[in-house]
Amino acid sequence: MTCRTRNVFIALALICSIYVIAKQPNMDYDVLNRIRSTIRSEDGIEILYTVGGWHNFNTTFFIESSGIGYLNDRYACSVEAAARLQHPLPVILYMTGIKKQAIARYNPWTKNFTNLKLVKVDPGILFKNTSFDRLYLDVKGQATDLTEHISDMMRIFLLKHYGGLYLDTDTVLLKNTSSLGSFLLYNLVNGIMKFESNHFLVNEIYNSLAQKKYNNRSWDGLGFLTIRDITKKYCELSLQKGNFDEAGKNCNVTFLRTDTFLPIKWVDWKNGLFMQSFKKLEDFRPEVMKNAYGIHFNNHLTSNIPIVRKKGQIHEIIAERYCPFVYSTLPKFY
């Protein structure tokens, strides 16, 4: 073999090696097939077999990660309100379990709201061989707040790969959000946020979580605390206590006033909000309601307080207007 021929063979071998390396799948980006492999058909309910073309920047998504297999009325109201207000843009409810007895109730959703899909996902398969694999195993083996911490991981994972608007299931939309770009709320909670896929900031949050040493005594270690640390590191804020929307310098994201999604906290219920009656929604904090995109009932301690008809409770008024299907089913349960 001549020197020239040998050099040609070496060059061809090098080119082939580079091609093979380039064709190796990046497991963090092989999410579509992983989600497809974790879901299966349930009797009588339409389960989405692929999120391709559905989950994108314009998608609103929720996560139910407890595995109980159904939503209470409050959470069901949140999903229905989003499906109505965001139409025709897609809305996805990711669930780690779906019980057969809940199927009858969800069927009208999938038939009447063509933009709504339910996806059953196994987090173990979703995170397997990704940057979250180790963290997931630590969470699964050590967590005292397993439901919440799995949800914290899933929302960042899905935002990184697909983008979209993430809403906690206790958030009820009051108006369409399609005009909003990538944002965090000024208080940096991770219950409401929107990003483009592979947005710089969500990538940094994702990478930080992937490297994090799990602390099962930290309720918000995988949520607020991580977002706060990354935001302080990369974004310059004027720290005006969230009195106005502000573009974060150097991180290409808007920080919205906290009352953009009006938070209803435990102290509000403790001080008697649950017992108060209102004639119409506009009577409830009118100074902020006119500009609010939604209401966030952000405390798990009140999540199972029932919606009672004809009591004038704030959640009943919301349900009657924004989730009439759920509202119409209430007499069957109470």
Short mmCIF file of C-alpha atoms in Angstrom, two decimals:
data_model
loop_
_atom_site.label_atom_id
_atom_site.label_comp_id
_atom_site.label_asym_id
_atom_site.label_seq_id
_atom_site.Cartn_x
_atom_site.Cartn_y
_atom_site.Cartn_z
CA MET A 1 0.00 0.00 0.00
CA THR A 2 1.41 3.37 -1.00
CA CYS A 3 1.63 6.24 1.43
CA ARG A 4 -1.08 8.10 -0.49
CA THR A 5 -3.43 5.09 -0.40
CA ARG A 6 -2.82 4.62 3.33
CA ASN A 7 -3.65 8.29 3.94
CA VAL A 8 -6.88 7.94 1.97
CA PHE A 9 -7.93 4.94 4.11
CA ILE A 10 -7.08 6.85 7.30
CA ALA A 11 -9.11 9.84 6.12
CA LEU A 12 -12.09 7.63 5.25
CA ALA A 13 -11.90 5.88 8.62
CA LEU A 14 -11.78 9.24 10.39
CA ILE A 15 -14.80 10.51 8.47
CA CYS A 16 -16.76 7.35 9.30
CA SER A 17 -15.83 7.64 12.96
CA ILE A 18 -17.00 11.24 13.08
CA TYR A 19 -20.27 10.25 11.37
CA VAL A 20 -20.91 7.42 13.83
CA ILE A 21 -20.25 9.69 16.79
CA ALA A 22 -22.53 12.37 15.35
CA LYS A 23 -25.30 9.82 14.87
CA GLN A 24 -25.19 8.61 18.47
CA PRO A 25 -28.51 9.54 20.09
CA ASN A 26 -28.47 12.17 22.79
CA MET A 27 -30.58 10.50 25.49
CA ASP A 28 -31.74 13.82 26.87
CA TYR A 29 -33.24 14.65 23.48
CA ASP A 30 -34.76 11.25 22.84
CA VAL A 31 -37.77 12.25 24.92
CA LEU A 32 -40.44 11.65 22.32
CA ASN A 33 -39.80 7.92 22.06
CA ARG A 34 -39.47 7.63 25.82
CA ILE A 35 -42.85 9.23 26.46
CA ARG A 36 -44.42 7.12 23.74
CA SER A 37 -43.09 3.97 25.41
CA THR A 38 -44.47 4.87 28.83
CA ILE A 39 -48.10 5.31 27.90
CA ARG A 40 -50.74 2.78 26.98
CA SER A 41 -54.41 2.69 26.14
CA GLU A 42 -56.93 2.57 28.97
CA ASP A 43 -60.45 1.26 28.50
CA GLY A 44 -62.64 3.90 26.92
CA ILE A 45 -60.30 6.87 27.30
CA GLU A 46 -58.29 8.56 24.60
CA ILE A 47 -54.64 8.45 25.58
CA LEU A 48 -52.17 10.42 23.52
CA TYR A 49 -49.62 8.07 21.95
CA THR A 50 -47.23 10.75 20.91
CA VAL A 51 -46.73 14.33 22.02
CA GLY A 52 -44.93 15.18 18.82
CA GLY A 53 -46.60 18.24 17.32
CA TRP A 54 -48.66 18.71 20.47
CA HIS A 55 -46.23 19.79 23.16
CA ASN A 56 -44.51 23.00 22.11
CA PHE A 57 -44.10 26.62 23.22
CA ASN A 58 -47.84 27.26 22.75
CA THR A 59 -48.88 24.26 24.86
CA THR A 60 -50.31 24.56 28.36
CA PHE A 61 -49.58 21.55 30.53
CA PHE A 62 -50.38 20.22 33.98
CA ILE A 63 -48.83 17.35 35.96
CA GLU A 64 -50.62 15.00 38.36
CA SER A 65 -47.78 12.98 39.88
CA SER A 66 -49.35 11.35 42.93
CA GLY A 67 -50.41 8.25 40.99
CA ILE A 68 -53.90 8.28 42.54
CA GLY A 69 -55.35 8.18 39.05
CA TYR A 70 -57.94 10.96 39.13
CA LEU A 71 -58.40 14.69 39.78
CA ASN A 72 -60.54 16.22 42.50
CA ASP A 73 -63.07 18.84 41.43
CA ARG A 74 -60.76 21.76 42.01
CA TYR A 75 -57.99 20.35 39.84
CA ALA A 76 -60.45 19.16 37.20
CA CYS A 77 -61.79 22.70 37.02
CA SER A 78 -58.29 24.03 36.34
CA VAL A 79 -57.80 21.67 33.40
CA GLU A 80 -61.22 22.39 31.90
CA ALA A 81 -60.74 26.16 32.20
CA ALA A 82 -57.40 25.94 30.39
CA ALA A 83 -58.89 23.76 27.61
CA ARG A 84 -61.65 26.32 27.07
CA LEU A 85 -59.61 29.51 27.25
CA GLN A 86 -56.53 28.30 25.36
CA HIS A 87 -58.50 26.70 22.49
CA PRO A 88 -57.42 25.87 19.83
CA LEU A 89 -53.94 25.73 21.36
CA PRO A 90 -53.08 22.37 22.94
CA VAL A 91 -53.51 21.53 26.62
CA ILE A 92 -51.93 18.36 28.05
CA LEU A 93 -52.54 16.72 31.41
CA TYR A 94 -49.65 14.40 32.31
CA MET A 95 -50.66 11.77 34.87
CA THR A 96 -48.57 9.07 36.50
CA GLY A 97 -51.73 6.97 36.91
CA ILE A 98 -55.28 6.84 35.56
CA LYS A 99 -57.96 4.82 37.37
CA LYS A 100 -60.69 3.11 35.42
CA GLN A 101 -63.44 4.61 37.57
CA ALA A 102 -62.26 8.08 36.57
CA ILE A 103 -62.47 7.35 32.86
CA ALA A 104 -66.20 7.99 32.56
CA ARG A 105 -65.73 11.49 33.87
CA TYR A 106 -62.78 12.30 31.61
CA ASN A 107 -64.36 10.97 28.40
CA PRO A 108 -66.46 14.10 27.78
CA TRP A 109 -63.30 16.16 27.97
CA THR A 110 -61.45 14.26 25.29
CA LYS A 111 -64.54 14.20 23.07
CA ASN A 112 -65.63 17.82 23.46
CA PHE A 113 -62.28 19.57 23.91
CA THR A 114 -60.31 18.59 20.84
CA ASN A 115 -57.30 20.54 22.10
CA LEU A 116 -57.06 18.52 25.34
CA LYS A 117 -55.08 15.31 25.70
CA LEU A 118 -54.31 13.07 28.65
CA VAL A 119 -50.90 11.42 28.81
CA LYS A 120 -49.98 8.64 31.21
CA VAL A 121 -46.26 8.74 31.99
CA ASP A 122 -43.98 6.55 34.08
CA PRO A 123 -41.33 8.90 35.51
CA GLY A 124 -38.87 6.04 35.86
CA ILE A 125 -38.91 5.44 32.13
CA LEU A 126 -39.06 9.15 31.32
CA PHE A 127 -35.85 9.89 33.23
CA LYS A 128 -33.99 6.66 32.50
CA ASN A 129 -30.54 7.22 30.95
CA THR A 130 -30.97 10.99 31.05
CA SER A 131 -29.25 13.60 33.18
CA PHE A 132 -32.08 13.20 35.71
CA ASP A 133 -31.63 9.44 36.15
CA ARG A 134 -29.48 9.62 39.28
CA LEU A 135 -31.56 12.35 40.89
CA TYR A 136 -34.77 10.41 40.22
CA LEU A 137 -33.40 7.28 41.89
CA ASP A 138 -32.36 9.38 44.90
CA VAL A 139 -35.80 10.99 45.08
CA LYS A 140 -37.61 7.70 44.71
CA GLY A 141 -35.52 6.06 47.39
CA GLN A 142 -35.38 8.89 49.93
CA ALA A 143 -38.22 11.34 49.40
CA THR A 144 -40.74 12.16 52.09
CA ASP A 145 -42.47 14.46 49.58
CA LEU A 146 -42.29 12.10 46.61
CA THR A 147 -45.30 13.49 44.71
CA GLU A 148 -44.10 17.07 44.86
CA HIS A 149 -40.47 16.35 44.03
CA ILE A 150 -41.31 14.12 41.07
CA SER A 151 -43.54 16.90 39.78
CA ASP A 152 -40.72 19.45 40.27
CA MET A 153 -38.46 17.30 38.11
CA MET A 154 -41.04 16.54 35.42
CA ARG A 155 -41.99 20.16 34.81
CA ILE A 156 -38.37 21.27 34.28
CA PHE A 157 -37.65 18.20 32.16
CA LEU A 158 -40.62 18.88 29.87
CA LEU A 159 -39.99 22.63 29.71
CA LYS A 160 -36.40 22.01 28.65
CA HIS A 161 -37.30 19.61 25.86
CA TYR A 162 -40.63 21.03 24.63
CA GLY A 163 -41.20 24.40 26.25
CA GLY A 164 -44.70 25.65 26.97
CA LEU A 165 -46.72 27.07 29.84
CA TYR A 166 -46.62 24.99 33.01
CA LEU A 167 -49.45 25.44 35.52
CA ASP A 168 -49.91 23.80 38.90
CA THR A 169 -53.22 21.96 38.98
CA ASP A 170 -54.50 24.47 41.54
CA THR A 171 -54.19 27.33 39.02
CA VAL A 172 -57.38 28.43 37.23
CA LEU A 173 -56.94 30.53 34.10
CA LEU A 174 -59.18 33.57 33.67
CA LYS A 175 -58.03 34.61 30.20
CA ASN A 176 -56.02 33.35 27.24
CA THR A 177 -52.24 33.52 27.79
CA SER A 178 -50.97 33.18 24.22
CA SER A 179 -49.64 36.77 24.23
CA LEU A 180 -47.18 35.98 27.03
CA GLY A 181 -43.60 35.15 26.13
CA SER A 182 -41.12 33.28 28.31
CA PHE A 183 -41.66 34.31 31.91
CA LEU A 184 -41.26 33.61 35.59
CA LEU A 185 -43.32 35.21 38.32
CA TYR A 186 -41.46 37.78 40.37
CA ASN A 187 -41.69 35.65 43.51
CA LEU A 188 -39.86 32.88 41.58
CA VAL A 189 -42.30 30.10 42.49
CA ASN A 190 -42.14 27.15 40.11
CA GLY A 191 -45.91 26.62 40.00
CA ILE A 192 -46.44 28.90 36.99
CA MET A 193 -43.82 29.52 34.31
CA LYS A 194 -43.37 29.57 30.56
CA PHE A 195 -40.29 28.93 28.46
CA GLU A 196 -39.23 28.12 24.95
CA SER A 197 -37.60 24.71 24.63
CA ASN A 198 -33.91 24.81 25.49
CA HIS A 199 -34.22 28.36 26.75
CA PHE A 200 -30.93 29.42 28.33
CA LEU A 201 -32.40 29.85 31.81
CA VAL A 202 -34.38 26.61 31.90
CA ASN A 203 -31.30 24.77 30.63
CA GLU A 204 -29.30 26.18 33.54
CA ILE A 205 -32.03 25.17 35.99
CA TYR A 206 -32.10 21.69 34.44
CA ASN A 207 -28.32 21.30 34.65
CA SER A 208 -28.29 22.52 38.24
CA LEU A 209 -30.91 19.95 39.24
CA ALA A 210 -29.04 17.19 37.41
CA GLN A 211 -25.94 17.90 39.50
CA LYS A 212 -27.76 18.52 42.77
CA LYS A 213 -27.19 16.40 45.86
CA TYR A 214 -30.71 15.48 46.93
CA ASN A 215 -31.87 16.65 50.34
CA ASN A 216 -35.13 14.97 51.34
CA ARG A 217 -35.62 17.47 54.17
CA SER A 218 -35.89 20.39 51.76
CA TRP A 219 -39.47 20.87 50.55
CA ASP A 220 -38.54 23.38 47.85
CA GLY A 221 -34.97 22.31 47.13
CA LEU A 222 -35.88 21.11 43.62
CA GLY A 223 -38.18 24.05 42.95
CA PHE A 224 -38.04 27.58 44.32
CA LEU A 225 -34.55 27.37 45.82
CA THR A 226 -32.94 26.16 42.60
CA ILE A 227 -34.79 28.72 40.48
CA ARG A 228 -33.82 31.48 42.94
CA ASP A 229 -30.14 30.52 42.86
CA ILE A 230 -29.97 30.32 39.06
CA THR A 231 -31.92 33.55 38.62
CA LYS A 232 -29.66 35.44 41.04
CA LYS A 233 -26.62 34.08 39.21
CA TYR A 234 -27.64 35.07 35.67
CA CYS A 235 -30.40 37.70 35.76
CA GLU A 236 -30.16 41.31 36.86
CA LEU A 237 -33.35 42.53 38.55
CA SER A 238 -34.08 45.93 40.03
CA LEU A 239 -35.66 44.27 43.08
CA GLN A 240 -38.72 46.52 43.10
CA LYS A 241 -40.75 43.88 44.95
CA GLY A 242 -42.64 42.84 41.83
CA ASN A 243 -44.69 46.01 41.43
CA PHE A 244 -44.33 45.86 37.66
CA ASP A 245 -43.33 43.46 34.91
CA GLU A 246 -39.60 43.49 34.35
CA ALA A 247 -37.32 42.09 31.67
CA GLY A 248 -34.47 40.25 33.33
CA LYS A 249 -31.19 41.48 31.88
CA ASN A 250 -28.86 38.83 30.43
CA CYS A 251 -31.39 36.00 30.69
CA ASN A 252 -34.07 36.83 28.06
CA VAL A 253 -37.08 36.24 30.28
CA THR A 254 -39.78 38.52 31.70
CA PHE A 255 -40.52 38.56 35.43
CA LEU A 256 -44.24 39.17 35.80
CA ARG A 257 -45.91 40.80 38.77
CA THR A 258 -46.90 38.13 41.26
CA ASP A 259 -50.57 39.11 41.03
CA THR A 260 -50.57 38.34 37.30
CA PHE A 261 -51.67 34.95 38.60
CA LEU A 262 -53.27 36.08 41.84
CA PRO A 263 -51.98 33.88 44.69
CA ILE A 264 -54.48 32.64 47.27
CA LYS A 265 -52.42 31.52 50.24
CA TRP A 266 -53.15 29.45 53.30
CA VAL A 267 -53.44 32.59 55.42
CA ASP A 268 -56.27 33.80 53.17
CA TRP A 269 -58.27 30.68 53.97
CA LYS A 270 -57.27 30.87 57.62
CA ASN A 271 -58.63 34.43 57.79
CA GLY A 272 -62.03 33.31 56.53
CA LEU A 273 -61.89 33.52 52.73
CA PHE A 274 -63.42 30.05 52.49
CA MET A 275 -66.48 31.26 54.43
CA GLN A 276 -66.98 34.49 52.49
CA SER A 277 -69.66 34.81 49.82
CA PHE A 278 -69.43 36.87 46.64
CA LYS A 279 -72.13 37.80 44.15
CA LYS A 280 -69.71 37.88 41.24
CA LEU A 281 -66.03 37.26 40.61
CA GLU A 282 -65.31 40.95 40.07
CA ASP A 283 -66.20 41.62 43.73
CA PHE A 284 -63.15 39.65 44.81
CA ARG A 285 -60.09 41.92 44.94
CA PRO A 286 -61.30 44.09 42.03
CA GLU A 287 -58.09 46.15 42.02
CA VAL A 288 -56.09 43.20 40.67
CA MET A 289 -58.69 40.87 39.17
CA LYS A 290 -59.22 42.99 36.06
CA ASN A 291 -55.61 42.40 34.97
CA ALA A 292 -55.07 38.88 36.31
CA TYR A 293 -54.53 36.00 33.89
CA GLY A 294 -55.44 33.46 36.54
CA ILE A 295 -55.81 32.60 40.20
CA HIS A 296 -53.36 30.33 41.97
CA PHE A 297 -54.79 28.55 45.01
CA ASN A 298 -51.24 27.72 45.97
CA ASN A 299 -51.45 25.64 49.10
CA HIS A 300 -52.00 21.90 49.30
CA LEU A 301 -53.70 22.16 52.69
CA THR A 302 -56.93 23.40 51.07
CA SER A 303 -56.81 21.29 47.91
CA ASN A 304 -59.54 18.89 49.05
CA ILE A 305 -62.00 21.49 50.35
CA PRO A 306 -65.03 20.78 48.14
CA ILE A 307 -66.64 23.24 45.77
CA VAL A 308 -70.10 23.78 47.23
CA ARG A 309 -72.88 25.01 44.97
CA LYS A 310 -75.05 27.98 45.92
CA LYS A 311 -72.70 29.13 48.67
CA GLY A 312 -71.11 32.00 46.77
CA GLN A 313 -67.61 30.72 47.53
CA ILE A 314 -64.89 32.14 45.34
CA HIS A 315 -64.14 28.76 43.81
CA GLU A 316 -67.81 28.09 43.09
CA ILE A 317 -68.13 31.38 41.21
CA ILE A 318 -65.00 30.54 39.23
CA ALA A 319 -66.24 27.02 38.47
CA GLU A 320 -69.65 28.19 37.26
CA ARG A 321 -68.05 30.57 34.77
CA TYR A 322 -64.82 28.85 33.71
CA CYS A 323 -65.42 25.12 34.10
CA PRO A 324 -69.17 24.62 33.63
CA PHE A 325 -68.82 20.93 32.87
CA VAL A 326 -67.17 20.22 36.23
CA TYR A 327 -69.67 22.56 37.87
CA SER A 328 -72.58 20.64 36.37
CA THR A 329 -71.31 17.38 37.89
CA LEU A 330 -71.10 18.65 41.46
CA PRO A 331 -74.59 17.49 42.58
CA LYS A 332 -73.50 13.94 41.81
CA PHE A 333 -70.75 14.16 44.39
CA TYR A 334 -72.08 16.38 47.15
#
